[in-house]
CSV table of C-alpha atoms and ligand atoms in Angstrom, one decimal:
chain,number,residue,atom,x,y,z
A,1,MET,CA,-20.4,-8.3,-26.3
A,2,ILE,CA,-18.7,-11.7,-26.1
A,3,ALA,CA,-16.4,-12.4,-23.2
A,4,ASP,CA,-12.9,-13.8,-23.6
A,5,ALA,CA,-13.2,-15.7,-20.3
A,6,ILE,CA,-15.9,-16.2,-17.7
A,7,LEU,CA,-15.1,-17.2,-14.2
A,8,THR,CA,-18.3,-18.7,-12.8
A,9,HIS,CA,-20.0,-20.1,-9.6
A,10,PHE,CA,-17.9,-18.3,-7.0
A,11,ASN,CA,-19.3,-18.8,-3.6
A,12,GLN,CA,-19.1,-15.0,-3.2
A,13,VAL,CA,-17.7,-12.1,-5.1
A,14,PHE,CA,-16.9,-9.0,-3.1
A,15,CYS,CA,-17.9,-5.9,-5.1
A,16,PRO,CA,-16.9,-2.6,-3.5
A,17,ILE,CA,-19.2,0.3,-4.5
A,18,ASP,CA,-17.3,3.1,-6.2
A,19,LEU,CA,-19.1,6.3,-5.3
A,20,GLY,CA,-16.6,8.5,-7.0
A,21,HIS,CA,-14.7,9.3,-3.8
A,22,PRO,CA,-13.0,7.2,-1.1
A,23,LEU,CA,-15.6,5.5,1.1
A,24,SER,CA,-15.8,7.3,4.4
A,25,GLY,CA,-17.6,6.7,7.7
A,26,GLN,CA,-20.8,4.7,7.2
A,27,GLU,CA,-20.1,4.2,3.5
A,28,MET,CA,-17.3,1.9,4.5
A,29,LYS,CA,-19.9,-0.6,5.9
A,30,LYS,CA,-21.5,-1.2,2.5
A,31,ALA,CA,-20.6,-3.4,-0.4
A,32,SER,CA,-22.4,-5.7,-2.8
A,33,ILE,CA,-21.6,-9.3,-2.1
A,34,ILE,CA,-22.9,-11.6,-4.9
A,35,GLU,CA,-23.4,-15.3,-4.2
A,36,ASP,CA,-23.0,-17.9,-6.9
A,37,ALA,CA,-21.4,-15.2,-8.9
A,38,TYR,CA,-19.6,-14.9,-12.3
A,39,ILE,CA,-17.1,-12.4,-13.6
A,40,ALA,CA,-16.8,-11.9,-17.4
A,41,ILE,CA,-13.6,-10.6,-18.9
A,42,LYS,CA,-12.9,-9.0,-22.3
A,43,ASP,CA,-9.6,-7.5,-23.4
A,44,GLY,CA,-8.2,-7.5,-19.9
A,45,LYS,CA,-11.1,-5.6,-18.5
A,46,ILE,CA,-14.2,-6.4,-16.6
A,47,LEU,CA,-17.1,-6.9,-19.0
A,48,ALA,CA,-19.9,-8.0,-16.7
A,49,ILE,CA,-20.5,-9.4,-13.3
A,50,GLY,CA,-23.6,-11.3,-12.2
A,51,LYS,CA,-25.3,-14.1,-10.4
A,52,GLY,CA,-26.0,-17.8,-11.5
A,53,GLN,CA,-25.6,-18.7,-15.1
A,54,PRO,CA,-23.8,-16.1,-17.2
A,55,GLU,CA,-26.1,-14.4,-19.7
A,56,GLN,CA,-26.1,-16.2,-23.1
A,57,HIS,CA,-24.9,-13.1,-25.1
A,58,LEU,CA,-21.6,-13.2,-23.2
A,59,ILE,CA,-20.7,-16.6,-24.4
A,60,GLY,CA,-19.1,-17.3,-27.8
A,61,LYS,CA,-17.4,-20.3,-29.3
A,62,ASN,CA,-14.0,-19.2,-28.0
A,63,THR,CA,-15.1,-18.1,-24.5
A,64,SER,CA,-13.3,-20.0,-21.8
A,65,ILE,CA,-15.5,-20.9,-18.9
A,66,GLN,CA,-14.2,-22.1,-15.6
A,67,SER,CA,-16.0,-22.9,-12.4
A,68,TYR,CA,-14.9,-21.6,-9.0
A,69,GLU,CA,-17.2,-23.4,-6.5
A,70,GLY,CA,-16.0,-23.1,-3.0
A,71,LYS,CA,-13.9,-20.0,-3.8
A,72,ILE,CA,-14.4,-16.3,-3.4
A,73,ALA,CA,-13.1,-13.3,-5.4
A,74,THR,CA,-12.2,-9.7,-4.6
A,75,PRO,CA,-10.6,-7.0,-6.6
A,76,GLY,CA,-6.8,-7.5,-6.6
A,77,LEU,CA,-5.5,-6.2,-3.3
A,78,ILE,CA,-3.8,-2.8,-3.3
A,79,ASP,CA,-0.9,-2.1,-1.0
A,80,CYS,CA,-0.7,1.7,-0.8
A,81,HIS,CA,2.3,2.1,1.5
A,82,THR,CA,5.5,0.2,1.0
A,83,HIS,CA,9.3,1.0,1.3
A,84,LEU,CA,9.9,-1.6,-1.4
A,85,VAL,CA,13.4,-0.8,-2.6
A,86,TYR,CA,16.3,-1.2,-0.1
A,87,GLY,CA,19.7,-2.9,0.5
A,88,GLY,CA,20.4,-5.4,3.3
A,89,SER,CA,18.0,-6.3,6.1
A,90,ARG,CA,17.8,-5.5,9.8
A,91,GLU,CA,17.5,-8.8,11.7
A,92,HIS,CA,20.6,-7.7,13.6
A,93,GLU,CA,18.5,-5.2,15.4
A,94,PHE,CA,16.0,-7.8,16.5
A,95,ALA,CA,17.7,-8.7,19.7
A,96,GLN,CA,17.7,-5.0,20.7
A,97,LYS,CA,14.0,-4.7,19.9
A,98,LEU,CA,13.2,-7.8,21.9
A,99,ASN,CA,15.1,-6.2,24.8
A,100,GLY,CA,12.8,-3.3,24.6
A,101,VAL,CA,15.1,-0.7,23.0
A,102,PRO,CA,12.7,1.8,21.3
A,103,TYR,CA,12.7,2.3,17.5
A,104,LEU,CA,13.6,6.0,17.7
A,105,ASP,CA,16.5,5.2,20.1
A,106,ILE,CA,18.0,2.7,17.6
A,107,LEU,CA,17.7,5.4,14.9
A,108,ALA,CA,19.3,8.1,17.1
A,109,GLN,CA,22.2,5.7,17.6
A,110,GLY,CA,22.8,5.7,13.9
A,111,GLY,CA,21.0,2.3,13.3
A,112,GLY,CA,17.5,1.8,12.0
A,113,ILE,CA,16.7,3.6,8.8
A,114,LEU,CA,20.3,4.9,8.7
A,115,SER,CA,21.7,1.4,8.7
A,116,THR,CA,19.5,0.5,5.7
A,117,VAL,CA,20.8,3.8,4.1
A,118,THR,CA,24.3,2.5,4.3
A,119,SER,CA,23.4,-0.9,2.7
A,120,THR,CA,21.2,0.8,0.0
A,121,ARG,CA,24.0,3.3,-1.0
A,122,LYS,CA,26.3,0.3,-1.6
A,123,ALA,CA,23.8,-1.6,-3.6
A,124,SER,CA,23.9,-1.5,-7.4
A,125,PHE,CA,20.8,-1.0,-9.6
A,126,GLU,CA,20.8,-4.8,-10.4
A,127,GLU,CA,21.0,-5.7,-6.8
A,128,LEU,CA,18.2,-3.4,-5.8
A,129,TYR,CA,16.1,-4.5,-8.8
A,130,ASN,CA,16.5,-8.2,-8.0
A,131,LYS,CA,15.8,-7.8,-4.3
A,132,SER,CA,12.7,-5.7,-4.9
A,133,LYS,CA,11.5,-8.0,-7.6
A,134,ARG,CA,11.7,-10.9,-5.2
A,135,LEU,CA,9.6,-9.0,-2.7
A,136,LEU,CA,7.1,-8.0,-5.4
A,137,ASP,CA,6.8,-11.7,-6.3
A,138,TYR,CA,5.9,-12.5,-2.7
A,139,MET,CA,3.3,-9.8,-2.7
A,140,LEU,CA,1.8,-11.0,-5.9
A,141,LEU,CA,1.6,-14.5,-4.5
A,142,HIS,CA,-0.4,-13.0,-1.6
A,143,GLY,CA,-2.9,-11.3,-3.9
A,144,VAL,CA,-1.5,-7.8,-4.5
A,145,THR,CA,-1.9,-6.4,-8.0
A,146,SER,CA,-1.0,-2.7,-7.4
A,147,LEU,CA,1.2,-1.0,-4.9
A,148,GLU,CA,2.8,2.3,-3.9
A,149,ALA,CA,6.6,2.3,-3.4
A,150,LYS,CA,8.7,5.0,-1.7
A,151,SER,CA,12.3,6.0,-2.0
A,152,GLY,CA,14.0,7.2,1.1
A,153,TYR,CA,17.0,4.9,1.8
A,154,GLY,CA,19.5,7.0,-0.2
A,155,LEU,CA,19.2,10.4,1.5
A,156,GLU,CA,21.5,11.6,-1.3
A,157,TRP,CA,20.6,12.1,-4.9
A,158,GLU,CA,22.4,9.3,-6.7
A,159,THR,CA,20.8,6.6,-4.5
A,160,GLU,CA,17.4,8.2,-4.2
A,161,LYS,CA,17.4,8.3,-8.0
A,162,ARG,CA,18.5,4.7,-8.3
A,163,GLN,CA,15.6,3.6,-6.1
A,164,LEU,CA,13.1,5.6,-8.2
A,165,GLU,CA,14.6,4.1,-11.4
A,166,VAL,CA,14.2,0.6,-9.9
A,167,VAL,CA,10.5,1.3,-9.3
A,168,LYS,CA,10.1,2.7,-12.8
A,169,ALA,CA,11.7,-0.4,-14.3
A,170,LEU,CA,9.7,-2.8,-12.2
A,171,ASN,CA,6.5,-1.0,-13.1
A,172,LYS,CA,7.3,-1.9,-16.7
A,173,GLN,CA,8.5,-5.4,-16.2
A,174,HIS,CA,6.6,-6.9,-13.2
A,175,GLN,CA,3.0,-8.0,-13.2
A,176,ILE,CA,2.2,-5.7,-10.3
A,177,ASP,CA,1.6,-2.0,-11.2
A,178,LEU,CA,3.7,0.4,-9.1
A,179,VAL,CA,3.1,4.0,-8.2
A,180,SER,CA,6.1,5.9,-7.1
A,181,THR,CA,6.6,8.2,-4.1
A,182,PHE,CA,9.7,10.4,-3.6
A,183,MET,CA,10.7,10.3,0.1
A,184,ALA,CA,14.2,11.7,0.4
A,185,ALA,CA,12.9,13.2,3.7
A,186,HIS,CA,12.7,9.8,5.4
A,187,ALA,CA,15.5,10.6,7.9
A,188,ILE,CA,18.2,13.2,8.4
A,189,PRO,CA,21.4,11.8,6.7
A,190,LYS,CA,24.4,11.6,9.0
A,191,GLU,CA,26.2,14.2,6.7
A,192,TYR,CA,23.5,16.7,7.8
A,193,LYS,CA,23.2,15.8,11.5
A,194,ASN,CA,21.7,18.8,13.3
A,195,ARG,CA,21.3,20.6,9.9
A,196,SER,CA,17.9,19.2,8.8
A,197,ASN,CA,17.1,22.6,7.3
A,198,ASP,CA,20.0,22.4,4.9
A,199,TYR,CA,19.1,18.9,3.9
A,200,LEU,CA,15.5,20.0,3.2
A,201,LYS,CA,16.7,22.9,1.2
A,202,LEU,CA,18.8,20.5,-0.9
A,203,ILE,CA,15.8,18.3,-1.5
A,204,VAL,CA,13.6,21.2,-2.5
A,205,GLU,CA,16.1,23.0,-4.6
A,206,THR,CA,18.0,20.3,-6.4
A,207,MET,CA,16.1,17.0,-6.1
A,208,LEU,CA,12.4,17.8,-6.4
A,209,PRO,CA,12.7,19.6,-9.7
A,210,ILE,CA,14.5,16.7,-11.3
A,211,VAL,CA,12.1,14.1,-9.9
A,212,LYS,CA,9.3,16.1,-11.5
A,213,ALA,CA,11.1,16.8,-14.8
A,214,ASP,CA,12.1,13.2,-15.2
A,215,ASN,CA,8.7,11.9,-14.1
A,216,LEU,CA,10.2,9.7,-11.4
A,217,ALA,CA,7.5,10.0,-8.8
A,218,GLU,CA,3.9,11.1,-8.5
A,219,PHE,CA,3.8,11.6,-4.7
A,220,CYS,CA,6.0,13.3,-2.2
A,221,ASP,CA,6.2,12.0,1.4
A,222,ILE,CA,8.0,13.0,4.6
A,223,PHE,CA,8.6,11.4,8.0
A,224,CYS,CA,7.1,14.0,10.4
A,225,GLU,CA,8.2,12.6,13.8
A,226,LYS,CA,9.9,13.5,17.0
A,227,GLY,CA,13.6,13.6,16.4
A,228,VAL,CA,13.1,13.4,12.6
A,229,PHE,CA,11.3,16.3,10.8
A,230,THR,CA,9.1,18.8,12.5
A,231,ALA,CA,5.6,19.8,11.4
A,232,GLU,CA,7.0,23.1,10.2
A,233,GLU,CA,9.7,21.4,8.1
A,234,SER,CA,7.1,19.0,6.7
A,235,ALA,CA,4.9,21.9,5.7
A,236,TYR,CA,7.8,23.6,4.0
A,237,LEU,CA,8.8,20.5,1.9
A,238,LEU,CA,5.2,19.4,1.1
A,239,SER,CA,4.1,22.9,0.1
A,240,LYS,CA,7.0,23.2,-2.3
A,241,ALA,CA,6.2,19.7,-3.7
A,242,LYS,CA,2.6,20.6,-4.1
A,243,ALA,CA,3.5,23.8,-6.1
A,244,LEU,CA,5.5,21.6,-8.5
A,245,GLY,CA,2.5,19.3,-9.0
A,246,PHE,CA,3.2,16.4,-6.7
A,247,GLN,CA,0.4,14.7,-4.8
A,248,LEU,CA,1.1,14.5,-1.1
A,249,ARG,CA,1.3,11.9,1.7
A,250,ILE,CA,2.8,12.2,5.1
A,251,HIS,CA,4.0,9.8,7.8
A,252,ALA,CA,2.3,11.4,10.8
A,253,ASP,CA,1.5,10.6,14.4
A,254,GLU,CA,3.3,7.3,14.3
A,255,ILE,CA,5.2,7.5,17.6
A,256,ALA,CA,4.3,11.1,18.7
A,257,ALA,CA,1.6,13.5,17.6
A,258,ILE,CA,3.6,16.5,16.6
A,259,GLY,CA,1.4,18.2,14.1
A,260,GLY,CA,1.8,16.2,10.9
A,261,VAL,CA,-2.0,15.7,10.7
A,262,ASP,CA,-2.5,19.4,10.6
A,263,VAL,CA,-0.1,19.7,7.7
A,264,ALA,CA,-1.9,16.9,5.9
A,265,ALA,CA,-5.2,18.7,6.3
A,266,ASP,CA,-4.0,22.2,5.5
A,267,LEU,CA,-2.2,21.0,2.3
A,268,ASN,CA,-4.9,18.6,1.2
A,269,ALA,CA,-2.7,15.6,1.2
A,270,THR,CA,-4.1,12.4,-0.4
A,271,SER,CA,-3.4,10.5,2.8
A,272,ALA,CA,-1.8,10.6,6.2
A,273,GLU,CA,0.0,7.5,7.1
A,274,HIS,CA,0.4,5.5,10.4
A,275,LEU,CA,-1.7,7.7,12.8
A,276,MET,CA,-1.2,5.4,15.8
A,277,MET,CA,-1.1,8.4,18.2
A,278,ILE,CA,-3.7,10.5,16.5
A,279,THR,CA,-5.9,12.7,18.8
A,280,ASP,CA,-9.6,13.2,18.6
A,281,ALA,CA,-9.0,16.7,17.2
A,282,GLY,CA,-6.7,15.1,14.6
A,283,ILE,CA,-9.4,12.6,13.6
A,284,GLU,CA,-11.9,15.5,13.1
A,285,LYS,CA,-9.5,17.5,11.1
A,286,LEU,CA,-8.7,14.7,8.7
A,287,ALA,CA,-12.4,13.7,8.3
A,288,LYS,CA,-13.3,17.3,7.5
A,289,ALA,CA,-10.4,17.7,5.0
A,290,ASN,CA,-11.2,14.3,3.3
A,291,VAL,CA,-7.6,13.1,3.9
A,292,ILE,CA,-7.5,9.3,3.8
A,293,GLY,CA,-6.1,7.7,7.0
A,294,ASN,CA,-3.7,5.0,5.8
A,295,LEU,CA,-3.2,2.6,8.6
A,296,LEU,CA,-0.4,0.1,9.0
A,297,PRO,CA,-1.3,-2.4,11.8
A,298,ALA,CA,1.6,-4.8,11.1
A,299,THR,CA,4.0,-1.9,12.0
A,300,THR,CA,2.4,-1.7,15.5
A,301,PHE,CA,2.7,-5.5,15.7
A,302,SER,CA,6.3,-5.6,14.5
A,303,LEU,CA,7.3,-2.7,16.8
A,304,MET,CA,5.7,-4.7,19.6
A,305,GLU,CA,3.6,-1.7,20.6
A,306,ASP,CA,0.2,-2.0,22.2
A,307,THR,CA,-1.4,1.0,20.5
A,308,TYR,CA,-3.0,0.4,17.2
A,309,ALA,CA,-4.3,3.3,15.2
A,310,PRO,CA,-7.9,4.0,16.4
A,311,ALA,CA,-9.5,2.7,13.2
A,312,ARG,CA,-12.9,2.1,14.7
A,313,LYS,CA,-13.2,5.6,16.0
A,314,MET,CA,-11.9,7.1,12.7
A,315,ILE,CA,-14.7,5.3,10.7
A,316,ASP,CA,-17.3,6.2,13.3
A,317,LYS,CA,-16.2,9.9,13.1
A,318,GLY,CA,-16.5,9.8,9.3
A,319,MET,CA,-13.0,9.3,8.1
A,320,ALA,CA,-12.0,7.2,5.0
A,321,ILE,CA,-9.4,4.7,5.9
A,322,THR,CA,-7.2,2.2,4.1
A,323,LEU,CA,-4.8,-0.5,5.4
A,324,SER,CA,-1.4,-1.4,4.0
A,325,THR,CA,1.8,-3.3,4.8
A,326,ASP,CA,4.4,-0.5,5.3
A,327,SER,CA,6.7,-3.3,4.0
A,328,ASN,CA,10.2,-2.2,5.0
A,329,PRO,CA,13.3,-3.8,6.6
A,330,GLY,CA,12.9,-2.2,10.0
A,331,SER,CA,9.5,-1.5,11.4
A,332,CYS,CA,7.6,-4.0,9.2
A,333,PRO,CA,9.4,-6.8,7.4
A,334,THR,CA,6.4,-8.5,5.7
A,335,ALA,CA,4.9,-9.0,2.2
A,336,ASN,CA,1.6,-10.5,3.4
A,337,MET,CA,-1.4,-8.2,2.8
A,338,GLN,CA,-3.8,-10.8,4.1
A,339,PHE,CA,-2.2,-10.6,7.5
A,340,ILE,CA,-2.7,-6.8,7.4
A,341,MET,CA,-6.4,-7.4,6.7
A,342,GLN,CA,-6.6,-9.9,9.6
A,343,LEU,CA,-4.9,-7.5,12.0
A,344,GLY,CA,-7.5,-4.9,10.8
A,345,CYS,CA,-10.1,-7.2,12.3
A,346,PHE,CA,-8.3,-8.8,15.2
A,347,MET,CA,-6.5,-5.7,16.5
A,348,MET,CA,-8.6,-2.8,15.2
A,349,ARG,CA,-12.1,-4.4,15.4
A,350,LEU,CA,-12.9,-3.6,11.8
A,351,THR,CA,-15.5,-5.8,10.0
A,352,PRO,CA,-14.5,-7.9,7.0
A,353,ILE,CA,-16.5,-5.5,4.7
A,354,GLU,CA,-14.7,-2.4,6.1
A,355,VAL,CA,-11.3,-4.2,5.7
A,356,LEU,CA,-12.0,-5.2,2.1
A,357,ASN,CA,-13.2,-1.8,1.2
A,358,ALA,CA,-10.1,-0.4,2.8
A,359,VAL,CA,-7.7,-2.6,0.7
A,360,THR,CA,-9.5,-2.3,-2.6
A,361,ILE,CA,-11.5,0.8,-3.5
A,362,ASN,CA,-10.1,3.1,-0.9
A,363,ALA,CA,-6.6,2.0,-1.5
A,364,ALA,CA,-7.2,2.7,-5.2
A,365,TYR,CA,-8.1,6.3,-4.3
A,366,ALA,CA,-5.0,6.5,-2.1
A,367,ILE,CA,-2.8,5.8,-5.1
A,368,ARG,CA,-5.0,7.7,-7.4
A,369,ARG,CA,-5.8,4.7,-9.7
A,370,HIS,CA,-9.5,4.6,-8.8
A,371,GLU,CA,-10.5,5.0,-12.4
A,372,LYS,CA,-8.7,1.8,-13.3
A,373,VAL,CA,-8.7,-0.5,-10.3
A,374,GLY,CA,-10.2,-1.1,-6.9
A,375,SER,CA,-13.6,-2.4,-7.9
A,376,PHE,CA,-15.4,-4.5,-10.5
A,377,GLU,CA,-17.2,-1.8,-12.4
A,378,LYS,CA,-17.5,-2.6,-16.1
A,379,GLY,CA,-14.4,-1.3,-17.9
A,380,LYS,CA,-12.0,-1.4,-15.0
A,381,THR,CA,-8.9,-3.6,-15.3
A,382,ALA,CA,-9.6,-7.3,-14.6
A,383,ASP,CA,-7.4,-7.5,-11.5
A,384,ILE,CA,-8.8,-10.3,-9.4
A,385,ALA,CA,-7.7,-12.0,-6.2
A,386,ILE,CA,-9.3,-15.5,-5.9
A,387,PHE,CA,-9.1,-17.1,-2.4
A,388,ASP,CA,-9.5,-20.6,-1.3
A,389,ALA,CA,-12.1,-19.5,1.2
A,390,PRO,CA,-15.9,-20.1,1.4
A,391,ASN,CA,-16.8,-16.5,2.3
A,392,ILE,CA,-15.3,-13.2,3.1
A,393,ASP,CA,-15.6,-13.7,6.9
A,394,TYR,CA,-13.3,-16.8,6.5
A,395,LEU,CA,-10.7,-14.7,4.7
A,396,CYS,CA,-10.4,-12.4,7.7
A,397,TYR,CA,-10.7,-15.1,10.3
A,398,PHE,CA,-8.3,-17.8,9.1
A,399,PHE,CA,-5.2,-15.9,9.8
A,400,ALA,CA,-1.5,-15.7,8.8
A,401,THR,CA,-1.9,-18.3,6.0
A,402,ASN,CA,-1.8,-17.5,2.3
A,403,LEU,CA,-5.3,-18.3,1.1
A,404,ILE,CA,-4.7,-17.2,-2.5
A,405,TYR,CA,-5.8,-19.8,-5.1
A,406,GLN,CA,-5.3,-17.7,-8.2
A,407,VAL,CA,-4.5,-14.1,-9.1
A,408,TYR,CA,-5.6,-12.4,-12.3
A,409,LYS,CA,-3.8,-9.3,-13.6
A,410,ASN,CA,-5.2,-7.5,-16.7
A,411,GLY,CA,-7.5,-10.4,-17.3
A,412,ARG,CA,-4.8,-13.0,-17.3
A,413,CYS,CA,-4.1,-15.7,-14.7
A,414,VAL,CA,-0.7,-14.9,-13.3
A,415,VAL,CA,-0.7,-16.9,-10.1
A,416,GLN,CA,-1.9,-20.5,-9.6
A,417,HIS,CA,-1.5,-22.8,-6.7
A,418,GLY,CA,1.3,-20.8,-5.1
A,419,HIS,CA,3.3,-20.3,-8.3
A,420,ILE,CA,3.8,-17.3,-10.6
A,421,LEU,CA,3.0,-18.4,-14.2
B,501,NIG,O1,7.0,3.8,7.8
B,501,NIG,N1,8.4,5.5,9.8
B,501,NIG,C1,9.3,5.6,9.0
B,501,NIG,N2,9.6,4.8,8.0
B,501,NIG,C2,9.2,3.5,8.0
B,501,NIG,C3,10.3,2.6,8.7
B,501,NIG,C4,11.4,2.4,7.8
B,501,NIG,C5,12.5,1.7,8.5
B,501,NIG,O2,12.5,1.5,9.7
B,501,NIG,O3,13.4,1.3,7.7
B,501,NIG,C6,7.9,3.3,8.5
B,501,NIG,O4,7.6,2.6,9.5
B,502,FE,FE1,6.4,3.9,6.1
């Protein structure tokens, strides 16, 4: 078959190996890294990938051929945990944070997530749309081509719905593909202070069925944390969501290990998120239940904590892990997936191959888009991140700088030299 475009002579192309399940344990150490590589694209999909001169049968008179000497390519990065849609920002809490006031104390005083809830409730659809679009643009400029986005700054139906509708609209209109998660159980709204059970009942009885019927989200998530929702409450909500056909994820063991990991394993969640405080028993449980550990190192960085999730131990004990931004206005205001990858190496001691597998093929499984994206198998979508880096080690070593040279989405160049085309 003749290609529409062939990108040739990359120094390296990083090709994750799709084994039909998230890569776990030792599998995360393997990938095919092709030197002097080419990628052939047809109808927005990967047609062929190889070494040296592209095979003659791929080249027709209309095939565009471009050379990428000195550059590397990976599958488009996938950010599988973001709180994309919100009003306002929280730099006013920064001084408190610098003075050592803990994150959960700020929340307990009515700030933190609850302060963003106030701003989000006030924001119109257009305001939320434009603000989220701007954030998505930054993410695209850093190489992200698919992401997960959660609601959870409404904590009442009208605003939760508005957030989900913004995600739906952006999924249609923005170059990045979005996967939606319903997370009304992100905090206990002030109207339900000390009545978390009543709030959960409201979510289960009135919100979840509409989210399902209107196809507003694929996943359901909850913040299982000390002072927020207990493991028992999390199990209640997530089992109801599962019965309605939602896929599950759970914020677990972020600040205190209170049983969220057991809920994830028992209910077969797709992923458990954060896991900074996970115990050895928790790691074994998730490994056995094939729950992906979705780790968010920039949150630890931004919360100014010392304890990163024990990613090394997780892989060594056979877990599948992925890394994502957690982009949100409180515990992680960033749009830079490359920095997340670098923290994976610098602070978690992962290797560049493990990191790249985490943010491509494993992240694709974590958003359940593995049949379409996450690797360069023939027929997958031609989503490609091209970096101004000579090899994949450099990409993880030269930190906190946007190394993107170009981004391809659906076979089309959408970012070039720091601009969206
Ligand atoms: O994943 N942990 C709960 N939710 C977010 C923080 C959201 C916020 O602080 O606004 C997180 O870190
Ligand atoms: Fe989060």
